[in-house]
Coordinates of C-alpha atoms in Angstrom, one line a residue:
Chain A
X23 CA 11.8 -26.7 16.9
X24 CA 8.3 -27.3 17.9
X25 CA 8.4 -24.9 20.1
X26 CA 8.9 -22.8 17.5
X27 CA 6.5 -23.7 15.4
X28 CA 4.0 -23.6 18.1
X29 CA 4.8 -20.1 18.8
X30 CA 4.3 -18.9 15.3
X31 CA 1.2 -20.2 14.5
X32 CA 0.2 -18.8 18.0
X33 CA 1.6 -15.5 16.6
X34 CA -0.5 -15.8 13.5
X35 CA -3.5 -16.5 15.3
X36 CA -3.1 -13.7 17.3
X37 CA -2.7 -11.5 14.8
X38 CA -5.5 -13.0 12.8
X39 CA -7.7 -12.6 15.7
X40 CA -7.1 -9.0 16.2
X41 CA -8.0 -8.6 12.5
X42 CA -11.1 -10.5 13.3
X43 CA -11.9 -7.9 16.1
X44 CA -11.3 -5.1 14.4
X45 CA -13.3 -6.3 10.7
X46 CA -16.3 -7.1 13.3
X47 CA -16.5 -3.8 14.7
X48 CA -16.4 -2.2 11.1
X49 CA -19.5 -4.5 10.6
X50 CA -17.7 -6.2 7.7
X51 CA -18.9 -9.0 6.3
X52 CA -17.4 -12.5 5.8
X53 CA -14.9 -11.4 3.1
X54 CA -13.7 -8.0 4.8
X55 CA -13.4 -10.5 7.9
X56 CA -11.0 -13.1 6.1
X57 CA -9.4 -10.2 4.3
X58 CA -8.7 -7.9 7.4
X59 CA -7.3 -10.9 9.4
X60 CA -5.1 -12.0 6.6
X61 CA -3.4 -8.7 6.4
X62 CA -2.8 -8.3 9.8
X63 CA -1.5 -11.3 10.4
X64 CA 0.5 -11.2 7.0
X65 CA 1.0 -7.9 6.2
X66 CA 4.3 -7.1 8.2
X67 CA 6.2 -10.0 6.6
X68 CA 4.7 -9.4 3.1
X69 CA 5.9 -5.7 3.1
X70 CA 9.3 -6.6 4.5
X71 CA 9.7 -9.4 1.9
X72 CA 8.9 -6.8 -1.0
X73 CA 11.0 -4.0 0.4
X74 CA 13.8 -6.7 0.2
X75 CA 12.9 -8.1 -3.2
X76 CA 12.6 -11.5 -1.4
X77 CA 10.4 -14.5 -2.9
X78 CA 8.5 -16.5 -2.6
X79 CA 6.3 -15.0 0.6
X80 CA 6.2 -16.6 3.6
X81 CA 2.2 -17.2 3.1
X82 CA 2.9 -18.7 -0.5
X83 CA 5.1 -21.2 0.9
X84 CA 3.1 -22.2 3.9
X85 CA -0.2 -22.2 2.3
X86 CA -1.6 -24.1 5.2
X87 CA -1.5 -20.8 7.4
X88 CA -3.7 -19.1 4.7
X89 CA -6.0 -21.9 5.0
X90 CA -6.0 -22.1 8.6
X91 CA -7.3 -18.1 8.5
X92 CA -9.7 -18.9 5.7
X93 CA -11.6 -21.7 8.0
X94 CA -11.3 -19.9 10.9
X95 CA -13.2 -16.7 9.2
X96 CA -15.9 -19.3 8.8
X97 CA -15.8 -20.3 11.5
X98 CA -15.3 -17.7 14.1
X99 CA -17.7 -15.0 12.6
X100 CA -20.7 -16.8 14.3
X101 CA -18.7 -17.3 17.3
X102 CA -17.2 -14.5 17.8
X103 CA -19.4 -12.7 20.6
X104 CA -18.5 -15.8 22.6
X105 CA -15.0 -15.6 22.0
X106 CA -14.6 -12.3 23.2
X107 CA -15.9 -13.2 26.8
X108 CA -13.2 -15.9 27.0
X109 CA -10.5 -14.3 25.4
X110 CA -9.6 -11.6 28.0
X111 CA -8.1 -8.1 27.4
X112 CA -5.0 -9.7 29.2
X113 CA -4.9 -12.8 27.0
X114 CA -4.7 -11.0 23.8
X115 CA -2.1 -8.4 25.0
X116 CA 0.3 -11.2 26.4
X117 CA 0.1 -13.4 23.1
X118 CA 0.2 -10.1 21.2
X119 CA 3.6 -9.5 22.9
X120 CA 4.5 -12.8 22.1
X121 CA 4.0 -12.4 18.3
X122 CA 5.5 -8.9 18.6
X123 CA 9.1 -10.6 19.8
X124 CA 8.8 -13.2 17.7
X125 CA 7.8 -11.3 14.1
X126 CA 10.4 -8.5 15.2
X127 CA 13.4 -10.8 15.5
X128 CA 12.7 -12.9 12.7
X129 CA 12.4 -9.7 10.8
X130 CA 15.4 -8.3 11.9
X131 CA 17.4 -11.8 11.4
X132 CA 15.9 -11.9 7.6
X133 CA 17.3 -8.3 6.7
X134 CA 20.5 -9.2 8.5
X135 CA 20.9 -12.2 5.9
X136 CA 19.7 -10.0 3.3
X137 CA 23.1 -7.9 4.0
X138 CA 20.9 -4.7 4.9
X139 CA 22.9 -1.9 7.1
X140 CA 22.2 -2.4 10.6
X141 CA 19.7 0.4 11.4
X142 CA 18.3 -0.4 8.3
X143 CA 17.8 -4.4 9.8
X144 CA 16.7 -2.9 13.1
X145 CA 13.8 -1.0 10.7
X146 CA 12.7 -4.0 8.8
X147 CA 12.4 -5.9 12.2
X148 CA 10.0 -3.2 13.6
X149 CA 8.4 -3.0 10.1
X150 CA 7.7 -6.8 10.4
X151 CA 6.7 -6.5 14.0
X152 CA 4.5 -3.8 13.6
X153 CA 2.8 -3.3 10.1
X154 CA 0.2 -6.3 10.3
X155 CA -1.4 -3.7 12.5
X156 CA -0.6 -0.7 10.6
X157 CA -1.9 -2.0 7.5
X158 CA -5.2 -3.3 9.3
X159 CA -6.2 0.2 10.9
X160 CA -5.3 1.7 7.0
X161 CA -7.8 -1.1 5.6
X162 CA -10.5 -0.6 8.4
X163 CA -10.4 3.3 7.8
X164 CA -8.6 4.2 11.1
X165 CA -5.4 6.3 11.9
X166 CA -3.0 3.3 12.8
X167 CA -3.3 2.6 17.0
X168 CA 0.4 2.1 17.3
X169 CA 1.4 5.6 15.9
X170 CA -1.2 7.1 18.3
X171 CA -1.8 5.6 21.4
X172 CA 1.3 6.7 23.1
X173 CA 2.0 3.0 24.7
X174 CA 5.8 1.8 24.0
X175 CA 5.0 -0.8 21.4
X176 CA 7.3 -0.3 18.2
X177 CA 9.7 1.0 20.6
X178 CA 10.0 -2.1 22.6
X179 CA 10.9 -4.2 19.3
X180 CA 13.4 -1.6 18.0
X181 CA 15.5 -2.1 21.1
X182 CA 15.1 -5.7 21.4
X183 CA 16.3 -5.5 17.5
X184 CA 19.3 -3.5 18.7
X185 CA 19.9 -6.1 21.3
X186 CA 20.0 -9.0 18.7
X187 CA 22.0 -7.4 16.8
X188 CA 24.7 -6.4 19.3
X189 CA 24.6 -9.9 20.4
X190 CA 25.2 -11.3 16.8
X191 CA 28.2 -8.1 16.5
X192 CA 29.9 -10.3 19.4
X193 CA 29.3 -13.3 17.9
X194 CA 26.9 -14.9 20.7
X195 CA 25.0 -18.1 19.1
X196 CA 22.4 -17.0 16.5
X197 CA 19.8 -18.9 18.7
X198 CA 20.7 -17.4 21.8
X199 CA 20.4 -14.3 20.5
X200 CA 17.3 -14.8 18.9
X201 CA 15.5 -16.1 22.3
X202 CA 17.0 -13.6 24.3
X203 CA 16.0 -10.9 22.1
X204 CA 12.4 -12.0 21.3
X205 CA 12.0 -12.7 24.9
X206 CA 13.4 -8.9 25.8
X207 CA 10.7 -7.6 23.6
X208 CA 8.0 -9.4 25.0
X209 CA 8.7 -8.5 28.6
X210 CA 9.4 -5.2 27.7
X211 CA 5.8 -4.9 26.0
X212 CA 4.2 -6.6 29.1
X213 CA 5.9 -4.9 31.7
X214 CA 5.3 -1.2 30.0
X215 CA 1.9 -2.1 29.6
X216 CA 1.3 -3.5 32.8
X217 CA 2.4 -0.4 34.5
X218 CA 0.7 1.8 32.0
X219 CA 4.1 3.7 30.9
X220 CA 3.7 6.3 28.1
X221 CA 5.9 8.0 25.4
X222 CA 6.0 11.6 25.6
X223 CA 3.9 13.3 23.0
Chain B
X21 CA 28.0 17.4 -7.1
X22 CA 27.6 19.0 -3.8
X23 CA 25.0 21.2 -5.0
X24 CA 23.1 18.1 -5.6
X25 CA 23.4 16.5 -2.5
X26 CA 22.5 19.7 -0.8
X27 CA 19.2 19.8 -2.4
X28 CA 18.6 16.3 -2.0
X29 CA 19.1 16.5 1.9
X30 CA 16.9 19.7 1.9
X31 CA 14.3 17.9 -0.3
X32 CA 14.2 15.0 2.0
X33 CA 14.0 17.2 5.0
X34 CA 11.2 18.9 3.7
X35 CA 9.5 15.8 3.0
X36 CA 10.2 14.8 6.5
X37 CA 9.1 18.0 8.0
X38 CA 5.6 18.1 6.3
X39 CA 5.3 14.1 7.8
X40 CA 6.2 15.7 11.4
X41 CA 3.4 18.3 11.0
X42 CA 0.8 16.0 10.0
X43 CA 1.5 13.3 12.2
X44 CA 1.5 16.1 15.1
X45 CA -2.1 17.3 13.6
X46 CA -3.2 13.8 14.2
X47 CA -1.7 13.7 17.9
X48 CA 0.7 10.9 17.2
X49 CA 3.4 9.8 19.4
X50 CA 7.2 9.2 18.5
X51 CA 6.5 6.4 16.5
X52 CA 3.7 7.8 14.4
X53 CA 5.7 11.0 14.1
X54 CA 8.9 9.2 12.8
X55 CA 7.3 6.5 10.8
X56 CA 5.0 9.3 9.1
X57 CA 8.0 11.4 8.5
X58 CA 10.1 8.6 7.0
X59 CA 6.8 7.5 4.7
X60 CA 6.8 11.1 3.7
X61 CA 10.1 11.3 2.8
X62 CA 10.6 8.3 0.9
X63 CA 7.4 6.9 0.3
X64 CA 7.2 8.1 -3.4
X65 CA 11.0 6.9 -4.7
X66 CA 10.3 3.4 -2.9
X67 CA 7.0 2.8 -4.8
X68 CA 8.5 3.9 -8.1
X69 CA 11.4 1.2 -7.2
X70 CA 9.0 -1.6 -6.3
X71 CA 6.8 -1.0 -9.6
X72 CA 10.2 -0.9 -11.6
X73 CA 11.5 -3.8 -9.4
X74 CA 14.8 -1.8 -8.6
X75 CA 16.6 -3.0 -5.3
X76 CA 18.0 -2.1 -3.3
X77 CA 16.1 1.0 -2.3
X78 CA 17.3 4.4 -1.9
X79 CA 17.3 4.9 1.8
X80 CA 18.3 1.3 2.2
X81 CA 22.0 2.1 0.4
X82 CA 22.0 5.8 2.5
X83 CA 21.0 4.6 5.7
X84 CA 22.2 8.0 7.0
X85 CA 19.2 9.7 5.8
X86 CA 17.0 7.3 7.8
X87 CA 19.2 7.8 10.8
X88 CA 18.9 11.5 10.1
X89 CA 15.3 11.7 10.0
X90 CA 14.9 9.3 13.3
X91 CA 17.4 11.9 15.4
X92 CA 15.2 14.7 14.1
X93 CA 11.9 13.3 15.3
X94 CA 13.5 12.6 18.6
X95 CA 14.9 16.4 18.7
X96 CA 12.0 17.9 16.7
X97 CA 8.9 16.7 18.8
X98 CA 9.3 18.7 21.6
X99 CA 10.9 21.9 19.2
X100 CA 7.7 21.6 17.4
X101 CA 5.6 24.7 18.1
X102 CA 8.6 26.8 17.9
X103 CA 9.6 25.4 14.8
X104 CA 6.3 26.3 13.1
X105 CA 6.7 29.9 14.1
X106 CA 10.5 29.7 12.3
X107 CA 9.2 28.0 9.2
X108 CA 6.5 30.3 7.8
X109 CA 4.1 28.8 5.2
X110 CA 5.9 30.6 2.5
X111 CA 9.6 28.8 3.6
X112 CA 7.5 25.4 3.6
X113 CA 6.0 25.8 -0.1
X114 CA 9.4 27.1 -1.9
X115 CA 11.4 24.0 -0.3
X116 CA 8.6 21.4 -1.2
X117 CA 8.4 22.8 -4.8
X118 CA 12.0 22.5 -4.7
X119 CA 11.7 18.7 -3.7
X120 CA 8.7 18.5 -6.2
X121 CA 11.2 19.3 -9.0
X122 CA 14.0 17.3 -8.0
X123 CA 12.4 14.1 -6.9
X124 CA 10.0 14.1 -9.8
X125 CA 13.2 14.3 -12.4
X126 CA 15.1 11.8 -10.5
X127 CA 12.3 9.7 -11.1
X128 CA 11.6 10.3 -14.7
X129 CA 15.2 9.9 -15.3
X130 CA 15.2 6.7 -13.2
X131 CA 12.5 5.3 -15.4
X132 CA 14.3 6.0 -18.6
X133 CA 17.4 4.0 -17.6
X134 CA 14.8 1.2 -16.8
X135 CA 13.6 1.4 -20.3
X136 CA 9.9 2.6 -19.5
X137 CA 8.0 3.9 -22.5
X138 CA 7.6 7.6 -22.6
X139 CA 4.3 8.1 -20.7
X140 CA 5.1 5.4 -18.6
X141 CA 8.3 7.2 -17.3
X142 CA 6.3 10.6 -17.1
X143 CA 4.3 8.8 -15.0
X144 CA 6.7 7.3 -12.8
X145 CA 8.4 10.9 -12.4
X146 CA 5.0 11.9 -10.8
X147 CA 4.6 8.9 -8.9
X148 CA 7.8 9.8 -7.4
X149 CA 7.8 13.5 -6.8
X150 CA 3.8 13.1 -4.9
X151 CA 3.4 9.8 -3.6
X152 CA 5.3 10.5 -0.4
X153 CA 2.5 13.0 0.1
X154 CA -0.3 10.6 -0.7
X155 CA 0.8 7.9 1.5
X156 CA 1.2 10.4 4.0
X157 CA -2.1 11.3 4.1
X158 CA -3.7 7.8 3.6
X159 CA -1.5 6.7 7.0
X160 CA -3.1 10.0 8.5
X161 CA -6.4 9.1 7.5
X162 CA -7.4 11.8 4.9
X163 CA -8.2 12.3 1.4
X164 CA -4.9 12.9 -0.4
X165 CA -4.4 16.7 -0.4
X166 CA -3.0 16.2 -4.0
X167 CA -6.0 15.0 -5.3
X168 CA -8.5 17.6 -3.9
X169 CA -6.8 20.7 -3.7
X170 CA -7.5 21.6 -7.4
X171 CA -3.7 23.6 -6.9
X172 CA -1.3 22.7 -9.8
X173 CA 1.3 20.4 -8.3
X174 CA 1.3 16.9 -9.7
X175 CA 0.6 18.6 -13.3
X176 CA 3.7 20.7 -12.9
X177 CA 5.6 17.5 -12.4
X178 CA 4.1 15.9 -15.5
X179 CA 4.8 18.7 -17.7
X180 CA 8.0 19.2 -16.4
X181 CA 9.1 15.4 -17.0
X182 CA 7.8 15.6 -20.5
X183 CA 10.3 18.8 -21.1
X184 CA 13.0 16.5 -19.8
X185 CA 11.8 13.5 -22.2
X186 CA 11.8 16.0 -24.9
X187 CA 15.3 17.0 -23.8
X188 CA 16.8 14.2 -23.8
X189 CA 15.0 12.8 -27.1
X190 CA 16.7 15.6 -28.7
X191 CA 19.9 14.6 -27.7
X192 CA 20.7 17.5 -25.3
X193 CA 23.2 16.7 -22.5
X194 CA 21.4 14.9 -19.3
X195 CA 23.0 17.3 -16.9
X196 CA 21.3 20.2 -18.8
X197 CA 18.0 18.5 -19.3
X198 CA 17.9 17.3 -15.7
X199 CA 18.8 21.0 -14.4
X200 CA 16.3 22.9 -16.7
X201 CA 13.4 20.5 -16.3
X202 CA 13.9 20.2 -12.2
X203 CA 14.1 24.1 -12.6
X204 CA 11.0 24.5 -14.8
X205 CA 8.8 22.2 -12.1
X206 CA 9.8 24.3 -9.1
X207 CA 9.3 27.5 -10.9
X208 CA 5.7 26.5 -12.6
X209 CA 4.8 25.2 -9.1
X210 CA 5.6 28.4 -7.6
X211 CA 4.1 30.9 -10.1
X212 CA 1.1 29.2 -10.1
X213 CA 0.8 28.9 -6.2
X214 CA 1.8 32.9 -5.9
X215 CA -1.2 33.5 -8.3
X216 CA -3.8 31.1 -6.8
X217 CA -4.2 29.8 -10.1
X218 CA -6.7 26.3 -10.2
X219 CA -7.2 23.2 -12.1
X220 CA -11.1 23.2 -13.0
X221 CA -13.0 20.5 -11.4
Chain C
X1 CA -8.4 -13.1 -30.0
X2 CA -10.3 -10.1 -30.9
X3 CA -13.4 -10.3 -28.6
X4 CA -10.7 -11.4 -25.4
X5 CA -9.2 -7.5 -26.4
X6 CA -12.7 -6.0 -26.4
X7 CA -13.7 -7.3 -23.1
X8 CA -10.0 -6.5 -21.7
X9 CA -10.6 -3.1 -22.9
X10 CA -13.9 -2.7 -21.6
X11 CA -12.9 -4.2 -18.1
X12 CA -10.4 -1.5 -17.7
X13 CA -12.4 1.0 -18.9
X14 CA -15.3 -0.1 -16.4
X15 CA -12.8 -0.1 -13.7
X16 CA -11.7 3.3 -14.7
X17 CA -15.2 4.9 -14.6
X18 CA -15.9 3.4 -11.1
X19 CA -12.7 5.3 -9.9
X20 CA -14.2 8.5 -11.8
X21 CA -17.5 8.5 -10.0
X22 CA -16.0 8.1 -6.7
X23 CA -13.4 10.5 -7.0
X24 CA -15.7 12.8 -8.0
X25 CA -17.9 12.0 -5.5
X26 CA -14.9 13.1 -3.3
X27 CA -14.8 16.3 -5.1
X28 CA -11.3 15.5 -6.3
X29 CA -9.5 17.6 -9.1
X30 CA -8.1 16.1 -12.5
X31 CA -5.0 14.7 -11.2
X32 CA -7.2 13.0 -8.3
X33 CA -9.3 11.4 -10.9
X34 CA -7.0 10.2 -13.2
X35 CA -5.0 8.5 -10.3
X36 CA -8.1 7.2 -8.8
X37 CA -9.3 5.9 -11.9
X38 CA -5.6 4.4 -12.9
X39 CA -5.5 2.7 -9.6
X40 CA -8.9 1.1 -9.9
X41 CA -8.3 -0.2 -13.5
X42 CA -4.9 -1.6 -12.8
X43 CA -4.1 -1.9 -8.5
X44 CA -5.2 -5.5 -8.6
X45 CA -3.2 -6.8 -11.3
X46 CA -0.2 -4.6 -10.1
X47 CA -0.8 -6.1 -6.3
X48 CA -0.5 -9.5 -7.6
X49 CA 2.2 -9.0 -9.7
X50 CA 4.2 -7.4 -6.9
X51 CA 2.9 -10.2 -5.0
X52 CA 4.4 -12.8 -7.5
X53 CA 7.4 -10.5 -8.6
X54 CA 6.2 -10.4 -11.7
X55 CA 7.5 -7.5 -14.0
X56 CA 7.4 -5.7 -16.1
X57 CA 3.7 -4.7 -15.1
X58 CA 0.8 -5.2 -17.4
X59 CA 0.3 -1.3 -17.9
X60 CA 4.0 -1.0 -18.6
X61 CA 3.7 -3.1 -21.5
X62 CA 0.2 -1.8 -22.8
X63 CA 1.0 2.1 -21.8
X64 CA -1.8 2.8 -24.7
X65 CA -4.2 1.8 -21.6
X66 CA -2.9 4.4 -19.3
X67 CA -2.9 6.9 -21.9
X68 CA -6.3 6.1 -22.8
X69 CA -7.3 6.6 -19.2
X70 CA -5.4 10.1 -19.1
X71 CA -7.7 11.0 -22.3
X72 CA -10.6 9.7 -20.6
X73 CA -10.0 11.8 -17.4
X74 CA -9.8 14.9 -19.3
X75 CA -12.7 14.5 -21.4
X76 CA -14.9 13.0 -18.7
X77 CA -14.7 15.5 -16.1
X78 CA -17.0 17.6 -17.6
X79 CA -18.8 15.2 -19.5
X80 CA -19.8 13.2 -16.2
X81 CA -23.0 14.7 -15.3
X82 CA -24.3 13.4 -18.7
X83 CA -22.2 10.1 -18.4
X84 CA -24.0 9.0 -15.0
X85 CA -27.3 9.3 -16.8
X86 CA -26.4 7.4 -19.8
X87 CA -24.8 4.4 -17.6
X88 CA -27.7 3.5 -15.9
X89 CA -26.8 1.1 -12.5
X90 CA -27.9 -1.7 -14.1
X91 CA -25.2 -1.3 -17.1
X92 CA -22.1 -0.4 -14.8
X93 CA -23.3 -3.8 -12.7
X94 CA -23.3 -5.7 -15.5
X95 CA -19.9 -4.3 -17.0
X96 CA -18.3 -4.7 -13.7
X97 CA -19.3 -8.5 -13.5
X98 CA -17.8 -9.0 -16.8
X99 CA -14.6 -7.3 -15.4
X100 CA -14.8 -9.2 -12.0
X101 CA -14.9 -12.6 -14.3
X102 CA -12.2 -11.9 -16.8
X103 CA -9.6 -10.4 -13.9
X104 CA -10.2 -13.2 -11.8
X105 CA -9.6 -16.0 -14.1
X106 CA -6.4 -13.8 -15.5
X107 CA -5.4 -13.8 -12.0
X108 CA -5.8 -17.2 -11.0
X109 CA -4.0 -18.7 -14.4
X110 CA -1.1 -16.3 -14.2
X111 CA -0.7 -17.6 -10.5
X112 CA -0.7 -21.3 -11.5
X113 CA 2.2 -20.3 -14.5
X114 CA 4.0 -19.1 -11.8
X115 CA 3.8 -22.5 -9.4
X116 CA 1.7 -21.1 -7.0
X117 CA 0.1 -23.5 -4.6
X118 CA -3.4 -24.0 -5.4
X119 CA -5.2 -21.9 -2.7
X120 CA -3.0 -19.4 -3.2
X121 CA -3.4 -19.3 -6.7
X122 CA -7.4 -19.0 -5.9
X123 CA -6.6 -16.1 -3.6
X124 CA -4.1 -14.1 -6.5
X125 CA -7.4 -14.3 -8.5
X126 CA -9.7 -12.9 -5.7
X127 CA -6.6 -10.0 -5.5
X128 CA -6.6 -9.6 -9.0
X129 CA -10.3 -8.9 -9.1
X130 CA -11.4 -6.9 -6.6
X131 CA -8.2 -4.9 -5.0
X132 CA -8.6 -2.2 -7.7
X133 CA -12.0 -1.6 -6.1
X134 CA -10.3 -1.6 -2.3
X135 CA -7.6 0.4 -3.2
X136 CA -9.8 3.1 -4.8
X137 CA -11.8 2.9 -1.5
X138 CA -8.6 3.4 0.7
X139 CA -7.1 6.5 -1.5
X140 CA -10.8 7.4 -1.0
X141 CA -11.1 7.3 3.1
X142 CA -13.7 4.7 2.8
X143 CA -13.9 1.3 4.1
X144 CA -13.7 -0.7 1.3
X145 CA -17.1 -1.6 -0.1
X146 CA -16.1 -5.0 -1.3
X147 CA -15.5 -6.1 2.7
X148 CA -18.8 -4.6 4.5
X149 CA -21.7 -4.6 1.6
X150 CA -22.6 -8.8 2.1
X151 CA -23.3 -8.8 -1.2
X152 CA -21.6 -11.9 -3.3
X153 CA -18.7 -10.3 -5.2
X154 CA -15.2 -11.4 -4.0
X155 CA -16.9 -15.2 -3.2
X156 CA -18.2 -15.3 -6.9
X157 CA -14.5 -14.8 -7.8
X158 CA -13.2 -17.6 -5.6
X159 CA -15.7 -20.2 -6.4
X160 CA -15.2 -19.6 -10.1
X161 CA -11.3 -19.6 -9.6
X162 CA -11.5 -22.8 -8.1
X163 CA -13.9 -24.2 -10.9
X164 CA -11.1 -22.9 -13.1
X165 CA -8.6 -25.1 -11.2
X166 CA -10.8 -28.2 -11.0
X167 CA -11.2 -27.8 -14.8
X168 CA -7.1 -27.8 -15.4
X169 CA -6.7 -30.4 -12.5
X170 CA -8.8 -32.7 -14.8
X171 CA -7.3 -31.8 -18.2
X172 CA -9.8 -29.7 -19.6
X173 CA -8.2 -27.3 -22.3
X174 CA -7.1 -24.1 -21.3
X175 CA -9.2 -21.7 -23.6
X176 CA -12.4 -23.9 -22.0
X177 CA -11.5 -23.5 -18.4
X178 CA -10.5 -20.0 -18.5
X179 CA -14.0 -19.0 -20.9
X180 CA -16.4 -21.1 -18.8
X181 CA -14.8 -19.7 -15.3
X182 CA -15.2 -16.2 -16.1
X183 CA -18.7 -16.9 -17.4
X184 CA -19.5 -18.4 -14.5
X185 CA -17.9 -15.9 -12.2
X186 CA -20.2 -13.1 -14.1
X187 CA -23.3 -14.9 -14.1
X188 CA -23.5 -15.8 -10.2
X189 CA -22.4 -11.9 -9.6
X190 CA -25.2 -11.2 -11.5
X191 CA -27.9 -13.6 -10.3
X192 CA -27.2 -12.8 -6.3
X193 CA -27.4 -9.7 -7.3
X194 CA -30.5 -9.4 -9.2
X195 CA -32.3 -11.6 -6.4
X196 CA -30.2 -9.3 -3.9
X197 CA -28.9 -12.3 -2.2
X198 CA -26.6 -11.7 1.2
X199 CA -23.7 -13.3 2.8
X200 CA -24.5 -13.4 6.7
X201 CA -22.5 -11.3 9.3

């Protein structure tokens, strides 16, 4: 339980941090930095909950996360140059891969609770995992990175979501399915990234 | 009934195909191609249902359409060059005009069922007809085509929606109103396109 | 009561007008001008109501506002050049500041009615106040102005929302809290704009 909480916070922080970086690259001010960080961290889950018509939203129940990002935006803006040195690209990719795994599996599981058909549930998992970044790129006036760089990212989430659905279909325990699938997504993302594998265009 | 089903599938395919083309033009990978096709085909109806708070969404009930687009994205990507030769511009415009008519009238009728006031219902019809393309252009980082090319498109949907509302107001049968209005929209779009008529700017 | 109605209409008109200007700058046609004006005027409140799952939406209940913008789009397009001369930048900033105050406080108050926690309520107020403009800029394919120009805008709304929450927490009358906070936001925006104060980047 404590581990989940820890990873969850880490995933949100990583999302927020990638928002920080992009917002700074676009020379945004404090308001932009906070908003883009917030959208990146919570956009995917929020879109999923709107599509499923589920309320209250995650960040409404846990306003401490919103406050955390707000404080970080205040603190991080002057520290951004230093932070970028400390946080190497490798570290960011690893944390982001953990976030992708966790968010995706949380998404597919939540869609399953809402009695979605299987293919839709797998899509909801992908949406939860990737649409924070998609919305970040739209607000920053870019073609979303995840749609064009050809590196397996959404695909990892998609395959891992089906692993989860399969494990649930053969009645494996919920927690086991959750952890194995999240680990699978994170691992697949890291392996394909490490060996620079590409999707055909 | 079979005819409606056929046209519906065709309209979705046309929407998806215009998404394919735009995604490829932006050099997107497989994930981008699928997502943009999906957004183009279902974005308008999804936005309408979110505004009306109607669930489950169309593509949640009919997951076969989502799967169809998924399979097409897999198959179409390598075939895209060939497909663009086979599908002439004229064919695309015709199919798109049929889609515009059908989606718009479905939108206004669905808004009427939800007891929307008349002007709002006519707007909901237009949203259903055009916002798939608008969202496609936003994701592809373009100013939406329908807002700037000056060719009658949304206007055709708007006028046809009022024709539907008028026919319902004088108690003409639902099916007649539906078909006449959809045909009116498709015809008006094709005629104005053929004679290259423009809206004043 | 009449005064609120008057200011409300004025705020919507100002939002719509800023949408008109931006849409014309992008050389949009009539459909684009109407849509962008509509999104600018109602986008913030609509996003808030979707996040809170509140229906029917404001512009569905008051379809007269949607019709008003529609008529204005028809009339204003040829008059735009004249209008821009009559409406000086100063006048637009003042009207926009009034709109910011009114929309923001309406947003925070509506979030409080929906039992949102305090920080979320303050965010909902800011969303109501600024996201019309954010969505306008996204549709017009720009990085949202409010995220990058460094002038206090969202911050004014944020502080004013907390003033409202504070006044409600110490049980001051609802109407008093509403008016004082709206006035505070408008005043703060105008003062910081007049003296060209900036947020640090």
